[in-house]
CSV table of C-alpha atoms in Angstrom, one decimal:
chain,number,residue,atom,x,y,z
A,1,MET,CA,21.3,-56.0,45.6
A,2,LYS,CA,21.2,-52.3,44.3
A,3,SER,CA,18.3,-51.4,42.3
A,4,VAL,CA,18.7,-48.8,38.9
A,5,LEU,CA,15.8,-47.2,37.3
A,6,VAL,CA,16.5,-46.4,33.6
A,7,ILE,CA,14.8,-44.0,32.1
A,8,ASP,CA,14.9,-43.3,28.6
A,9,ASP,CA,12.1,-42.5,25.9
A,10,ASN,CA,14.0,-44.5,23.0
A,11,LEU,CA,13.7,-47.8,23.5
A,12,GLU,CA,17.2,-49.0,22.1
A,13,ILE,CA,19.0,-47.0,24.4
A,14,ARG,CA,16.9,-47.9,27.2
A,15,GLU,CA,17.2,-51.6,26.7
A,16,ASN,CA,21.1,-51.5,26.1
A,17,THR,CA,21.5,-49.5,29.1
A,18,ALA,CA,19.8,-52.0,31.0
A,19,GLU,CA,21.6,-54.8,29.6
A,20,ILE,CA,25.0,-53.1,30.6
A,21,LEU,CA,23.6,-52.5,34.0
A,22,ASP,CA,22.4,-56.0,34.5
A,23,LEU,CA,25.5,-57.6,33.3
A,24,ALA,CA,27.1,-55.2,35.9
A,25,GLY,CA,25.1,-56.9,38.6
A,26,TYR,CA,22.2,-54.4,39.4
A,27,LYS,CA,18.8,-55.1,39.4
A,28,ILE,CA,16.8,-53.0,36.5
A,29,LEU,CA,13.7,-51.0,36.5
A,30,GLN,CA,12.8,-49.7,33.0
A,31,GLN,CA,10.6,-46.7,32.5
A,32,LYS,CA,9.9,-44.9,29.1
A,33,MET,CA,8.3,-41.6,30.5
A,34,GLU,CA,9.3,-39.4,33.6
A,35,LYS,CA,5.5,-39.2,34.4
A,36,GLU,CA,5.2,-42.9,34.8
A,37,VAL,CA,8.2,-42.9,37.0
A,38,TRP,CA,6.5,-40.7,39.5
A,39,ARG,CA,3.7,-42.7,39.3
A,40,LEU,CA,5.8,-45.6,40.0
A,41,LEU,CA,7.4,-44.1,43.2
B,1,MET,CA,-39.1,91.3,-3.6
B,2,LEU,CA,-35.8,91.6,-4.5
B,3,ASP,CA,-34.9,94.5,-6.5
B,4,GLN,CA,-32.9,94.9,-9.5
B,5,VAL,CA,-29.6,95.5,-8.1
B,6,HIS,CA,-29.6,92.2,-6.1
B,7,MET,CA,-30.7,90.2,-8.7
B,8,THR,CA,-27.8,91.8,-10.6
B,9,SER,CA,-25.3,91.0,-7.9
B,10,LEU,CA,-26.5,87.3,-7.3
B,11,PHE,CA,-25.7,87.1,-11.1
B,12,GLU,CA,-22.2,88.7,-11.0
B,13,ASN,CA,-21.5,87.3,-8.0
B,14,ALA,CA,-22.5,83.4,-8.3
B,15,THR,CA,-19.7,80.9,-8.2
B,16,GLU,CA,-21.3,78.9,-10.4
B,17,GLY,CA,-21.2,79.9,-14.3
B,18,ILE,CA,-24.6,80.9,-15.4
B,19,ILE,CA,-25.3,81.1,-19.3
B,20,LEU,CA,-28.2,82.1,-21.2
B,21,THR,CA,-28.5,81.2,-24.5
B,22,ASN,CA,-31.5,82.0,-27.3
B,23,GLY,CA,-33.5,79.8,-29.3
B,24,LYS,CA,-30.6,80.1,-32.0
B,25,GLY,CA,-28.1,78.7,-29.3
B,26,VAL,CA,-26.3,81.9,-29.2
B,27,ILE,CA,-25.3,83.1,-26.1
B,28,VAL,CA,-27.3,85.9,-24.7
B,29,VAL,CA,-25.3,86.6,-21.6
B,30,ALA,CA,-23.0,85.2,-19.6
B,31,ASN,CA,-22.1,85.7,-15.9
B,32,PRO,CA,-18.0,86.5,-14.9
B,33,ALA,CA,-17.8,83.1,-13.3
B,34,ALA,CA,-18.6,81.3,-16.3
B,35,GLU,CA,-16.2,83.6,-18.4
B,36,ILE,CA,-13.5,83.2,-15.9
B,37,MET,CA,-14.2,79.2,-16.0
B,38,PHE,CA,-13.6,79.0,-19.9
B,39,GLY,CA,-10.8,81.6,-20.0
B,40,TYR,CA,-12.7,84.5,-21.6
B,41,SER,CA,-12.4,88.3,-20.8
B,42,LYS,CA,-15.5,90.2,-19.9
B,43,ASN,CA,-18.6,90.4,-22.5
B,44,GLU,CA,-16.4,88.3,-25.2
B,45,LEU,CA,-18.7,85.1,-24.9
B,46,VAL,CA,-21.6,87.3,-25.5
B,47,ASN,CA,-23.1,86.6,-29.4
B,48,GLN,CA,-20.8,83.6,-29.9
B,49,PRO,CA,-23.1,80.4,-30.8
B,50,ILE,CA,-22.8,78.3,-27.2
B,51,GLU,CA,-21.1,75.6,-29.1
B,52,VAL,CA,-17.6,77.7,-29.0
B,53,LEU,CA,-17.6,76.1,-25.3
B,54,ILE,CA,-18.4,72.4,-26.5
B,55,PRO,CA,-15.3,70.3,-26.9
B,56,GLU,CA,-14.5,69.3,-31.0
B,57,LYS,CA,-15.3,66.0,-30.6
B,58,PHE,CA,-18.8,66.6,-29.3
B,59,LYS,CA,-19.8,69.6,-31.2
B,60,SER,CA,-22.0,67.8,-33.8
B,61,VAL,CA,-23.9,65.7,-31.4
B,62,HIS,CA,-24.1,68.7,-29.3
B,63,HIS,CA,-25.8,70.7,-32.2
B,64,GLU,CA,-28.7,67.6,-32.5
B,65,HIS,CA,-29.0,67.4,-29.0
B,66,ARG,CA,-30.0,71.2,-28.6
B,67,GLU,CA,-32.2,70.8,-31.6
B,68,GLY,CA,-34.0,68.1,-29.7
B,69,PHE,CA,-34.3,69.9,-26.4
B,70,TYR,CA,-35.5,73.1,-28.1
B,71,LYS,CA,-38.5,70.8,-29.4
B,72,LYS,CA,-39.3,69.0,-26.1
B,73,PRO,CA,-37.7,71.5,-23.3
B,74,SER,CA,-37.4,70.1,-20.1
B,75,ASN,CA,-35.3,70.9,-17.1
B,76,ARG,CA,-32.2,69.0,-16.1
B,77,THR,CA,-30.7,69.1,-12.7
B,78,MET,CA,-27.1,68.7,-11.8
B,79,GLY,CA,-25.5,65.6,-10.7
B,80,HIS,CA,-26.9,62.9,-13.3
B,81,GLY,CA,-23.7,61.3,-13.2
B,82,ARG,CA,-22.8,62.2,-16.7
B,83,ASP,CA,-19.4,63.1,-17.4
B,84,LEU,CA,-19.8,66.4,-19.2
B,85,TYR,CA,-16.6,68.5,-20.8
B,86,GLY,CA,-16.5,72.0,-21.5
B,87,ARG,CA,-14.1,73.7,-23.9
B,88,LYS,CA,-11.7,76.6,-22.5
B,89,MET,CA,-10.7,79.0,-25.0
B,90,ASP,CA,-7.6,78.0,-25.4
B,91,GLY,CA,-8.9,74.8,-26.6
B,92,SER,CA,-8.3,72.6,-23.3
B,93,GLU,CA,-11.0,70.7,-21.7
B,94,LEU,CA,-12.5,71.1,-18.2
B,95,PRO,CA,-14.7,68.8,-16.8
B,96,VAL,CA,-18.2,70.4,-15.6
B,97,GLU,CA,-21.8,69.3,-14.4
B,98,ILE,CA,-24.5,71.6,-15.6
B,99,SER,CA,-28.0,72.0,-14.8
B,100,LEU,CA,-30.4,73.2,-17.7
B,101,SER,CA,-33.8,74.9,-17.3
B,102,HIS,CA,-35.7,77.2,-19.7
B,103,TYR,CA,-38.5,80.1,-20.5
B,104,GLU,CA,-40.6,81.2,-23.3
B,105,ARG,CA,-40.7,84.5,-24.1
B,106,ASP,CA,-42.2,85.9,-27.2
B,107,SER,CA,-42.5,82.4,-28.4
B,108,GLU,CA,-38.4,82.0,-28.3
B,109,THR,CA,-37.4,79.2,-26.1
B,110,PHE,CA,-34.2,80.6,-23.8
B,111,VAL,CA,-32.2,78.2,-22.1
B,112,ILE,CA,-30.3,78.8,-19.2
B,113,ALA,CA,-27.2,76.6,-18.2
B,114,PHE,CA,-25.7,76.9,-14.7
B,115,ILE,CA,-22.3,75.5,-14.7
B,116,VAL,CA,-19.9,73.9,-12.2
B,117,ASP,CA,-16.3,73.4,-12.5
B,118,ILE,CA,-15.6,69.9,-11.2
B,119,THR,CA,-11.7,69.7,-12.1
B,120,GLY,CA,-11.1,69.2,-8.3
B,121,ARG,CA,-13.6,66.6,-7.9
B,122,LYS,CA,-12.6,65.1,-11.0
B,123,GLN,CA,-8.9,64.9,-9.6
B,124,ILE,CA,-9.9,63.2,-6.6
B,125,GLU,CA,-11.8,61.0,-8.5
B,126,ASN,CA,-9.2,60.1,-10.6
B,127,ARG,CA,-6.9,59.6,-7.8
B,128,MET,CA,-9.4,57.5,-6.2
B,129,LEU,CA,-9.5,55.0,-9.4
B,130,GLN,CA,-5.8,55.2,-9.4
B,131,GLN,CA,-5.7,53.6,-6.0
B,132,LYS,CA,-8.6,51.3,-6.6
B,133,ALA,CA,-6.7,50.1,-9.6
B,134,GLU,CA,-3.1,50.0,-7.4
B,135,LEU,CA,-5.1,48.4,-4.8
B,136,GLU,CA,-6.5,45.7,-7.1
B,137,MET,CA,-2.8,45.4,-8.7
B,138,VAL,CA,-1.5,44.4,-4.9
B,139,THR,CA,-4.4,42.5,-4.4
B,140,GLU,CA,-3.7,40.6,-7.5
B,141,LYS,CA,-0.1,40.3,-7.0
B,142,ILE,CA,-0.9,39.1,-3.2
B,143,ARG,CA,-3.4,36.4,-4.8
B,144,GLN,CA,-0.6,35.3,-7.0
B,145,LEU,CA,2.0,35.1,-4.3
B,146,ASN,CA,-0.9,32.9,-2.5
B,147,ALA,CA,-1.2,30.9,-5.5
B,148,GLU,CA,2.7,30.3,-5.7
B,149,LEU,CA,2.7,29.7,-2.1
B,150,GLU,CA,0.1,27.2,-2.4
B,151,ILE,CA,1.9,25.2,-5.6
B,152,LYS,CA,5.1,25.6,-3.5
B,153,VAL,CA,3.3,23.8,-0.2
B,154,GLU,CA,2.1,21.3,-2.5
B,155,GLU,CA,5.5,20.5,-4.0
B,156,ARG,CA,6.8,20.6,-0.7
B,157,THR,CA,4.3,18.2,0.8
B,158,LEU,CA,4.7,16.0,-2.0
B,159,ILE,CA,8.4,15.6,-1.6
B,160,LEU,CA,7.8,15.3,1.9
B,161,LYS,CA,5.5,12.4,1.0
B,162,GLU,CA,7.8,10.7,-1.2
B,163,ALA,CA,10.5,11.1,1.4
B,164,LEU,CA,8.4,9.4,4.1
B,165,GLN,CA,7.7,6.2,1.3
B,166,LYS,CA,11.3,5.9,0.7
B,167,LEU,CA,11.7,5.8,4.3
B,168,GLU,CA,9.0,3.4,5.1
B,169,GLN,CA,10.4,1.4,2.4
B,170,SER,CA,14.0,1.2,3.8
B,171,GLN,CA,12.3,0.3,7.0
B,172,GLU,CA,10.4,-2.5,5.6
B,173,GLU,CA,13.5,-3.6,3.6
B,174,LEU,CA,15.4,-3.5,6.8
B,175,SER,CA,12.8,-5.4,8.9
B,176,GLY,CA,12.8,-7.9,5.9
B,177,ALA,CA,16.4,-8.3,6.1
B,178,LEU,CA,16.0,-8.7,9.9
B,179,ASP,CA,13.2,-11.1,9.4
B,180,LYS,CA,15.4,-13.2,6.7
B,181,GLU,CA,18.4,-13.3,9.7
B,182,ARG,CA,15.9,-14.4,12.5
B,183,GLN,CA,14.8,-17.4,10.2
B,184,LEU,CA,18.2,-18.4,9.4
B,185,ASN,CA,19.0,-17.9,13.1
B,186,GLU,CA,16.4,-20.0,13.8
B,187,ILE,CA,16.9,-22.7,11.4
B,188,LYS,CA,20.3,-22.6,12.9
B,189,SER,CA,19.5,-23.4,16.3
B,190,ARG,CA,17.1,-26.2,15.0
B,191,PHE,CA,19.4,-27.8,13.2
B,192,VAL,CA,21.9,-27.9,16.1
B,193,SER,CA,19.3,-29.3,18.3
B,194,MET,CA,18.0,-31.9,15.9
B,195,ALA,CA,21.5,-32.9,15.1
B,196,SER,CA,22.5,-33.3,18.5
B,197,HIS,CA,19.8,-35.5,19.5
B,198,GLU,CA,19.2,-37.5,15.7
B,199,PHE,CA,22.9,-38.1,15.8
B,200,ARG,CA,23.5,-39.0,19.5
B,201,THR,CA,20.7,-41.4,19.6
B,202,PRO,CA,21.9,-44.0,17.0
B,203,LEU,CA,25.6,-43.7,17.9
B,204,THR,CA,24.8,-44.2,21.4
B,205,THR,CA,23.0,-47.5,20.5
B,206,VAL,CA,25.9,-48.8,17.8
B,207,LEU,CA,28.1,-48.1,20.9
B,208,SER,CA,26.3,-49.8,23.7
B,209,SER,CA,25.1,-52.6,21.5
B,210,ALA,CA,29.0,-53.3,20.2
B,211,SER,CA,30.1,-53.3,23.7
B,212,LEU,CA,27.2,-55.8,24.5
B,213,ILE,CA,28.3,-57.6,21.5
B,214,SER,CA,31.8,-58.2,22.9
B,215,LYS,CA,30.6,-59.3,26.2
B,216,TYR,CA,28.3,-62.2,24.9
B,217,THR,CA,31.0,-64.6,23.9
B,218,SER,CA,29.5,-68.3,24.7
B,219,GLY,CA,28.0,-70.2,21.8
B,220,ASP,CA,24.6,-70.0,23.3
B,221,GLU,CA,24.1,-66.3,23.2
B,222,GLN,CA,23.8,-66.2,19.5
B,223,GLU,CA,20.5,-64.7,19.6
B,224,LYS,CA,21.6,-61.7,22.0
B,225,ARG,CA,24.4,-61.1,19.6
B,226,ASP,CA,22.3,-61.3,16.5
B,227,LYS,CA,19.6,-58.6,18.3
B,228,HIS,CA,22.4,-56.3,18.7
B,229,ILE,CA,23.7,-56.6,15.5
B,230,GLN,CA,20.4,-55.6,14.1
B,231,ARG,CA,20.3,-52.6,16.3
B,232,ILE,CA,23.6,-51.7,15.0
B,233,LYS,CA,22.2,-52.0,11.3
B,234,LYS,CA,18.9,-50.1,12.0
B,235,SER,CA,21.1,-47.2,13.7
B,236,VAL,CA,23.2,-47.3,10.6
B,237,ASN,CA,20.7,-47.1,8.6
B,238,ASN,CA,18.7,-44.4,10.6
B,239,LEU,CA,22.1,-42.1,10.2
B,240,ASN,CA,21.9,-42.8,6.4
B,241,ASP,CA,18.4,-41.5,6.2
B,242,ILE,CA,19.7,-38.4,7.9
B,243,LEU,CA,22.5,-37.9,5.6
B,244,GLU,CA,20.4,-38.6,2.4
B,245,ASP,CA,17.7,-36.0,3.7
B,246,PHE,CA,20.9,-33.8,4.0
B,247,LEU,CA,22.3,-34.1,0.6
B,248,SER,CA,18.9,-33.9,-0.8
B,249,LEU,CA,18.6,-30.5,1.0
B,250,GLY,CA,22.2,-29.7,-0.1
B,251,LYS,CA,21.3,-30.1,-3.7
B,252,LEU,CA,17.8,-28.3,-3.6
B,253,ASN,CA,19.9,-25.4,-1.8
B,254,GLU,CA,22.9,-25.3,-4.5
B,255,GLY,CA,19.9,-25.6,-7.2
B,256,LYS,CA,21.6,-28.6,-8.8
B,257,LEU,CA,18.6,-30.6,-8.8
B,258,GLU,CA,17.0,-31.0,-12.5
B,259,THR,CA,13.8,-32.9,-13.2
B,260,LEU,CA,13.7,-35.4,-16.1
B,261,LEU,CA,10.3,-35.9,-17.4
B,262,GLU,CA,9.1,-39.0,-18.6
B,263,GLU,CA,5.9,-41.3,-19.1
B,264,ILE,CA,5.3,-43.2,-16.1
B,265,ASN,CA,2.8,-45.4,-14.6
B,266,LEU,CA,2.0,-43.6,-11.1
B,267,GLY,CA,-0.3,-46.7,-9.9
B,268,GLU,CA,2.5,-49.1,-10.2
B,269,LEU,CA,5.4,-47.0,-9.1
B,270,ILE,CA,3.1,-46.0,-6.0
B,271,ALA,CA,2.2,-49.6,-5.3
B,272,ASP,CA,6.2,-51.1,-6.1
B,273,THR,CA,7.0,-48.0,-3.6
B,274,LEU,CA,4.7,-49.2,-0.9
B,275,ASP,CA,5.8,-52.4,-1.3
B,276,GLU,CA,9.6,-51.9,-0.4
B,277,MET,CA,8.2,-49.9,2.5
B,278,LYS,CA,6.5,-52.6,3.9
B,279,ALA,CA,9.9,-53.1,5.7
B,280,ILE,CA,9.6,-50.3,8.0
B,281,ILE,CA,6.3,-50.1,8.9
B,282,LYS,CA,5.7,-50.9,12.7
B,283,LYS,CA,3.5,-54.0,14.0
B,284,ASP,CA,0.1,-54.4,12.0
B,285,GLN,CA,0.3,-51.8,10.3
B,286,TYR,CA,-1.1,-51.9,6.9
B,287,PHE,CA,-1.6,-49.6,3.4
B,288,GLU,CA,-4.4,-49.0,1.8
B,289,LEU,CA,-4.6,-48.2,-1.9
B,290,GLU,CA,-7.2,-46.6,-3.2
B,291,LEU,CA,-5.7,-45.9,-6.8
B,292,ARG,CA,-6.2,-47.6,-10.6
B,293,LYS,CA,-3.0,-49.2,-11.2
B,294,ASP,CA,-3.1,-47.9,-14.9
B,295,CYS,CA,-3.0,-44.3,-14.5
B,296,ASN,CA,-0.2,-42.7,-16.6
B,297,GLY,CA,1.6,-39.4,-16.4
B,298,PHE,CA,4.3,-37.4,-17.3
B,299,THR,CA,6.6,-36.6,-14.2
B,300,ASP,CA,10.2,-37.1,-12.8
B,301,LYS,CA,10.2,-40.6,-11.5
B,302,LYS,CA,12.9,-39.9,-8.5
B,303,LEU,CA,11.3,-37.0,-7.2
B,304,PHE,CA,7.8,-38.3,-6.9
B,305,ARG,CA,8.9,-41.7,-5.6
B,306,ASN,CA,10.9,-39.6,-3.3
B,307,ILE,CA,7.6,-37.3,-2.1
B,308,ILE,CA,5.7,-40.6,-1.9
B,309,ILE,CA,8.6,-42.5,0.6
B,310,ASN,CA,8.8,-39.2,2.5
B,311,LEU,CA,5.1,-39.0,3.2
B,312,VAL,CA,4.3,-42.6,3.9
B,313,SER,CA,7.1,-42.9,6.2
B,314,ASN,CA,5.8,-39.8,7.9
B,315,ALA,CA,2.6,-41.8,8.4
B,316,VAL,CA,4.1,-44.6,9.5
B,317,LYS,CA,6.4,-43.0,12.0
B,318,PHE,CA,3.4,-40.5,13.4
B,319,SER,CA,0.9,-43.9,13.7
B,320,GLU,CA,0.3,-46.3,16.2
B,321,GLU,CA,1.1,-50.2,15.9
B,322,GLY,CA,-2.2,-51.5,13.8
B,323,ALA,CA,-2.9,-48.5,12.1
B,324,LYS,CA,-4.3,-48.2,8.8
B,325,ILE,CA,-2.5,-45.8,6.3
B,326,VAL,CA,-4.4,-44.7,3.1
B,327,ILE,CA,-2.8,-43.9,-0.1
B,328,ARG,CA,-5.4,-42.3,-2.3
B,329,GLY,CA,-4.5,-41.1,-5.8
B,330,ASN,CA,-6.3,-39.9,-9.2
B,331,VAL,CA,-5.1,-38.6,-12.8
B,332,LYS,CA,-7.8,-36.2,-14.0
B,333,ASP,CA,-7.4,-33.6,-16.8
B,334,GLY,CA,-3.6,-33.7,-16.8
B,335,LEU,CA,-3.4,-33.5,-12.8
B,336,ALA,CA,-2.1,-36.0,-10.8
B,337,SER,CA,-3.6,-35.5,-7.1
B,338,ILE,CA,-2.4,-37.9,-4.3
B,339,SER,CA,-3.2,-38.1,-0.8
B,340,VAL,CA,-1.4,-40.0,2.3
B,341,ILE,CA,-4.2,-40.3,5.2
B,342,ASP,CA,-3.0,-41.8,8.7
B,343,GLN,CA,-4.9,-41.6,12.0
B,344,GLY,CA,-1.9,-40.9,13.9
B,345,ILE,CA,-0.9,-38.2,16.3
B,346,GLY,CA,-1.9,-35.4,14.0
B,347,ILE,CA,-0.6,-31.9,14.1
B,348,SER,CA,-1.4,-28.6,16.1
B,349,ASP,CA,-3.0,-25.5,14.5
B,350,ASN,CA,0.4,-24.1,16.2
B,351,ASP,CA,2.6,-26.3,14.2
B,352,LYS,CA,1.0,-26.4,11.0
B,353,GLU,CA,2.2,-23.0,9.7
B,354,HIS,CA,5.7,-24.1,10.4
B,355,LEU,CA,5.2,-27.2,8.7
B,356,PHE,CA,7.4,-26.9,5.7
B,357,SER,CA,10.2,-25.0,7.0
B,358,SER,CA,13.8,-26.7,7.1
B,359,PHE,CA,14.8,-28.7,10.5
B,360,PHE,CA,11.3,-27.9,11.9
B,361,ARG,CA,9.8,-30.3,14.4
B,362,ALA,CA,6.1,-30.0,15.8
B,363,ALA,CA,6.0,-30.0,19.7
B,364,ASN,CA,4.0,-33.5,20.1
B,365,ALA,CA,6.9,-35.1,17.7
B,366,THR,CA,10.0,-34.3,19.7
B,367,ASN,CA,10.5,-38.1,21.1
B,368,ILE,CA,10.1,-39.4,17.4
B,369,GLN,CA,13.0,-39.6,15.7
B,370,GLY,CA,13.1,-37.4,12.6
B,371,THR,CA,15.1,-34.3,11.1
B,372,GLY,CA,12.3,-32.2,10.1
B,373,LEU,CA,13.5,-31.8,6.4
B,374,GLY,CA,10.9,-34.6,5.6
B,375,LEU,CA,7.9,-32.2,4.6
B,376,HIS,CA,10.4,-29.4,3.9
B,377,ILE,CA,11.9,-31.8,0.9
B,378,VAL,CA,8.3,-32.9,0.0
B,379,LYS,CA,7.5,-29.0,-0.3
B,380,ARG,CA,10.4,-28.2,-2.8
B,381,TYR,CA,10.0,-31.4,-4.6
B,382,VAL,CA,6.4,-30.7,-5.1
B,383,ASP,CA,7.5,-27.0,-6.4
B,384,LEU,CA,10.0,-28.5,-8.7
B,385,LEU,CA,7.4,-30.6,-10.4
B,386,GLY,CA,5.0,-27.5,-10.5
B,387,GLY,CA,2.6,-28.7,-7.9
B,388,LYS,CA,1.0,-27.7,-4.9
B,389,VAL,CA,0.8,-29.6,-1.6
B,390,SER,CA,-1.2,-28.9,1.6
B,391,VAL,CA,-2.0,-30.6,5.1
B,392,GLU,CA,-5.1,-31.5,7.0
B,393,SER,CA,-4.7,-32.2,10.5
B,394,GLU,CA,-6.4,-32.9,13.8
B,395,LEU,CA,-4.4,-33.5,16.6
B,396,HIS,CA,-4.8,-37.4,18.2
B,397,ARG,CA,-7.1,-38.0,15.1
B,398,GLY,CA,-4.6,-38.0,12.3
B,399,THR,CA,-3.0,-36.0,9.3
B,400,THR,CA,-3.8,-36.0,5.7
B,401,VAL,CA,-1.1,-34.6,3.2
B,402,ASN,CA,-2.5,-33.9,-0.4
B,403,PHE,CA,0.0,-32.8,-3.6
B,404,THR,CA,-1.1,-32.0,-6.9
B,405,ILE,CA,1.1,-32.1,-9.8
B,406,PRO,CA,0.5,-31.6,-13.6
B,407,VAL,CA,1.5,-34.7,-15.3
B,408,LYS,CA,0.7,-33.6,-18.7
B,409,LYS,CA,2.9,-34.2,-21.6
């Protein structure tokens, strides 16, 4: 299963986007800030 | 020893006039030089009183002088610096210099006068005096010209100064106009960046939540549908708030906002407003109201309420969950002083000076929703109510906004 990392500082937009991608069958990782993403990688 | 002939030649050929008078002032003898000098023929002067050689106006004085001289005779040399004049036979005057000496013979005092015609010298002197006077006139003229020149220079300097001042003034005006233009441009670009972000965020939420609702079709997905309906509502409210801010600003800018002063229980108004705002606070945030409920004042209820809402919603927005927000108030000597104190993200010194301008967002607030109009509107409302607003803040420590308005009837 393909993974998608969703980054947005706005909670609603981030969650909604993740939810839509989740329904489309992707594995979802969510992060709020860019620097947290770099830490994750 | 000179003999008589030599003595006579000396007397006859002297270029100075020589006149001898006796004790009564009568001329005993005059040499040719004296006769020529005064315009007389040979021996015409002999036996004449010496006063014939004195100008009319000095005659009486001369008589006295002569009497004095006989009483106490003394020799007098030439060049005493006194202007003396003789009278010629034709009545005209001539300038002379005279030396006097005397001798006694048979107890009579004889006086010898040596006379030099100084017409030439006088003429030179007069010419010099005239030249001196002319020189003085020229000097005076130069002085006058100098003075005039100085006045002119002063006048010109003044005109130049005025021109410079005007130039400076117009330069200031120009740079003022440019500043205004720059400020307007700044506000415009702030508006564009704010609008693109603040409108798009709730609209994107509305759009995505709406599409998700359409996907949750089964009966057990009601909870999910409800969550997105809440999101849509929240986003629409958000958009509504932005529009409210715009409307307020529009009214302010058009000068259409009028204040309606009435007696209000400020404590109660603040408490009621805070009650309504509990709906928007973050998790575990709480208000602390330090205010007597019975403090009354004359002010515009709507504006006052709006100020409180703006300040408190800022405090909520910029504070963490569980944070305390203090609202402190006091009415004293006809002045209401209100403070809204939070322990939120604070404002940098750099951003403080722009806080009250429209569409301004602090550097540490770009990720927090907002139009950048809240404090601007607060400032203008407080201005309308005749009050003052100030901000104390420290980054990461929190912000206190104070405002004071007159509430006397």
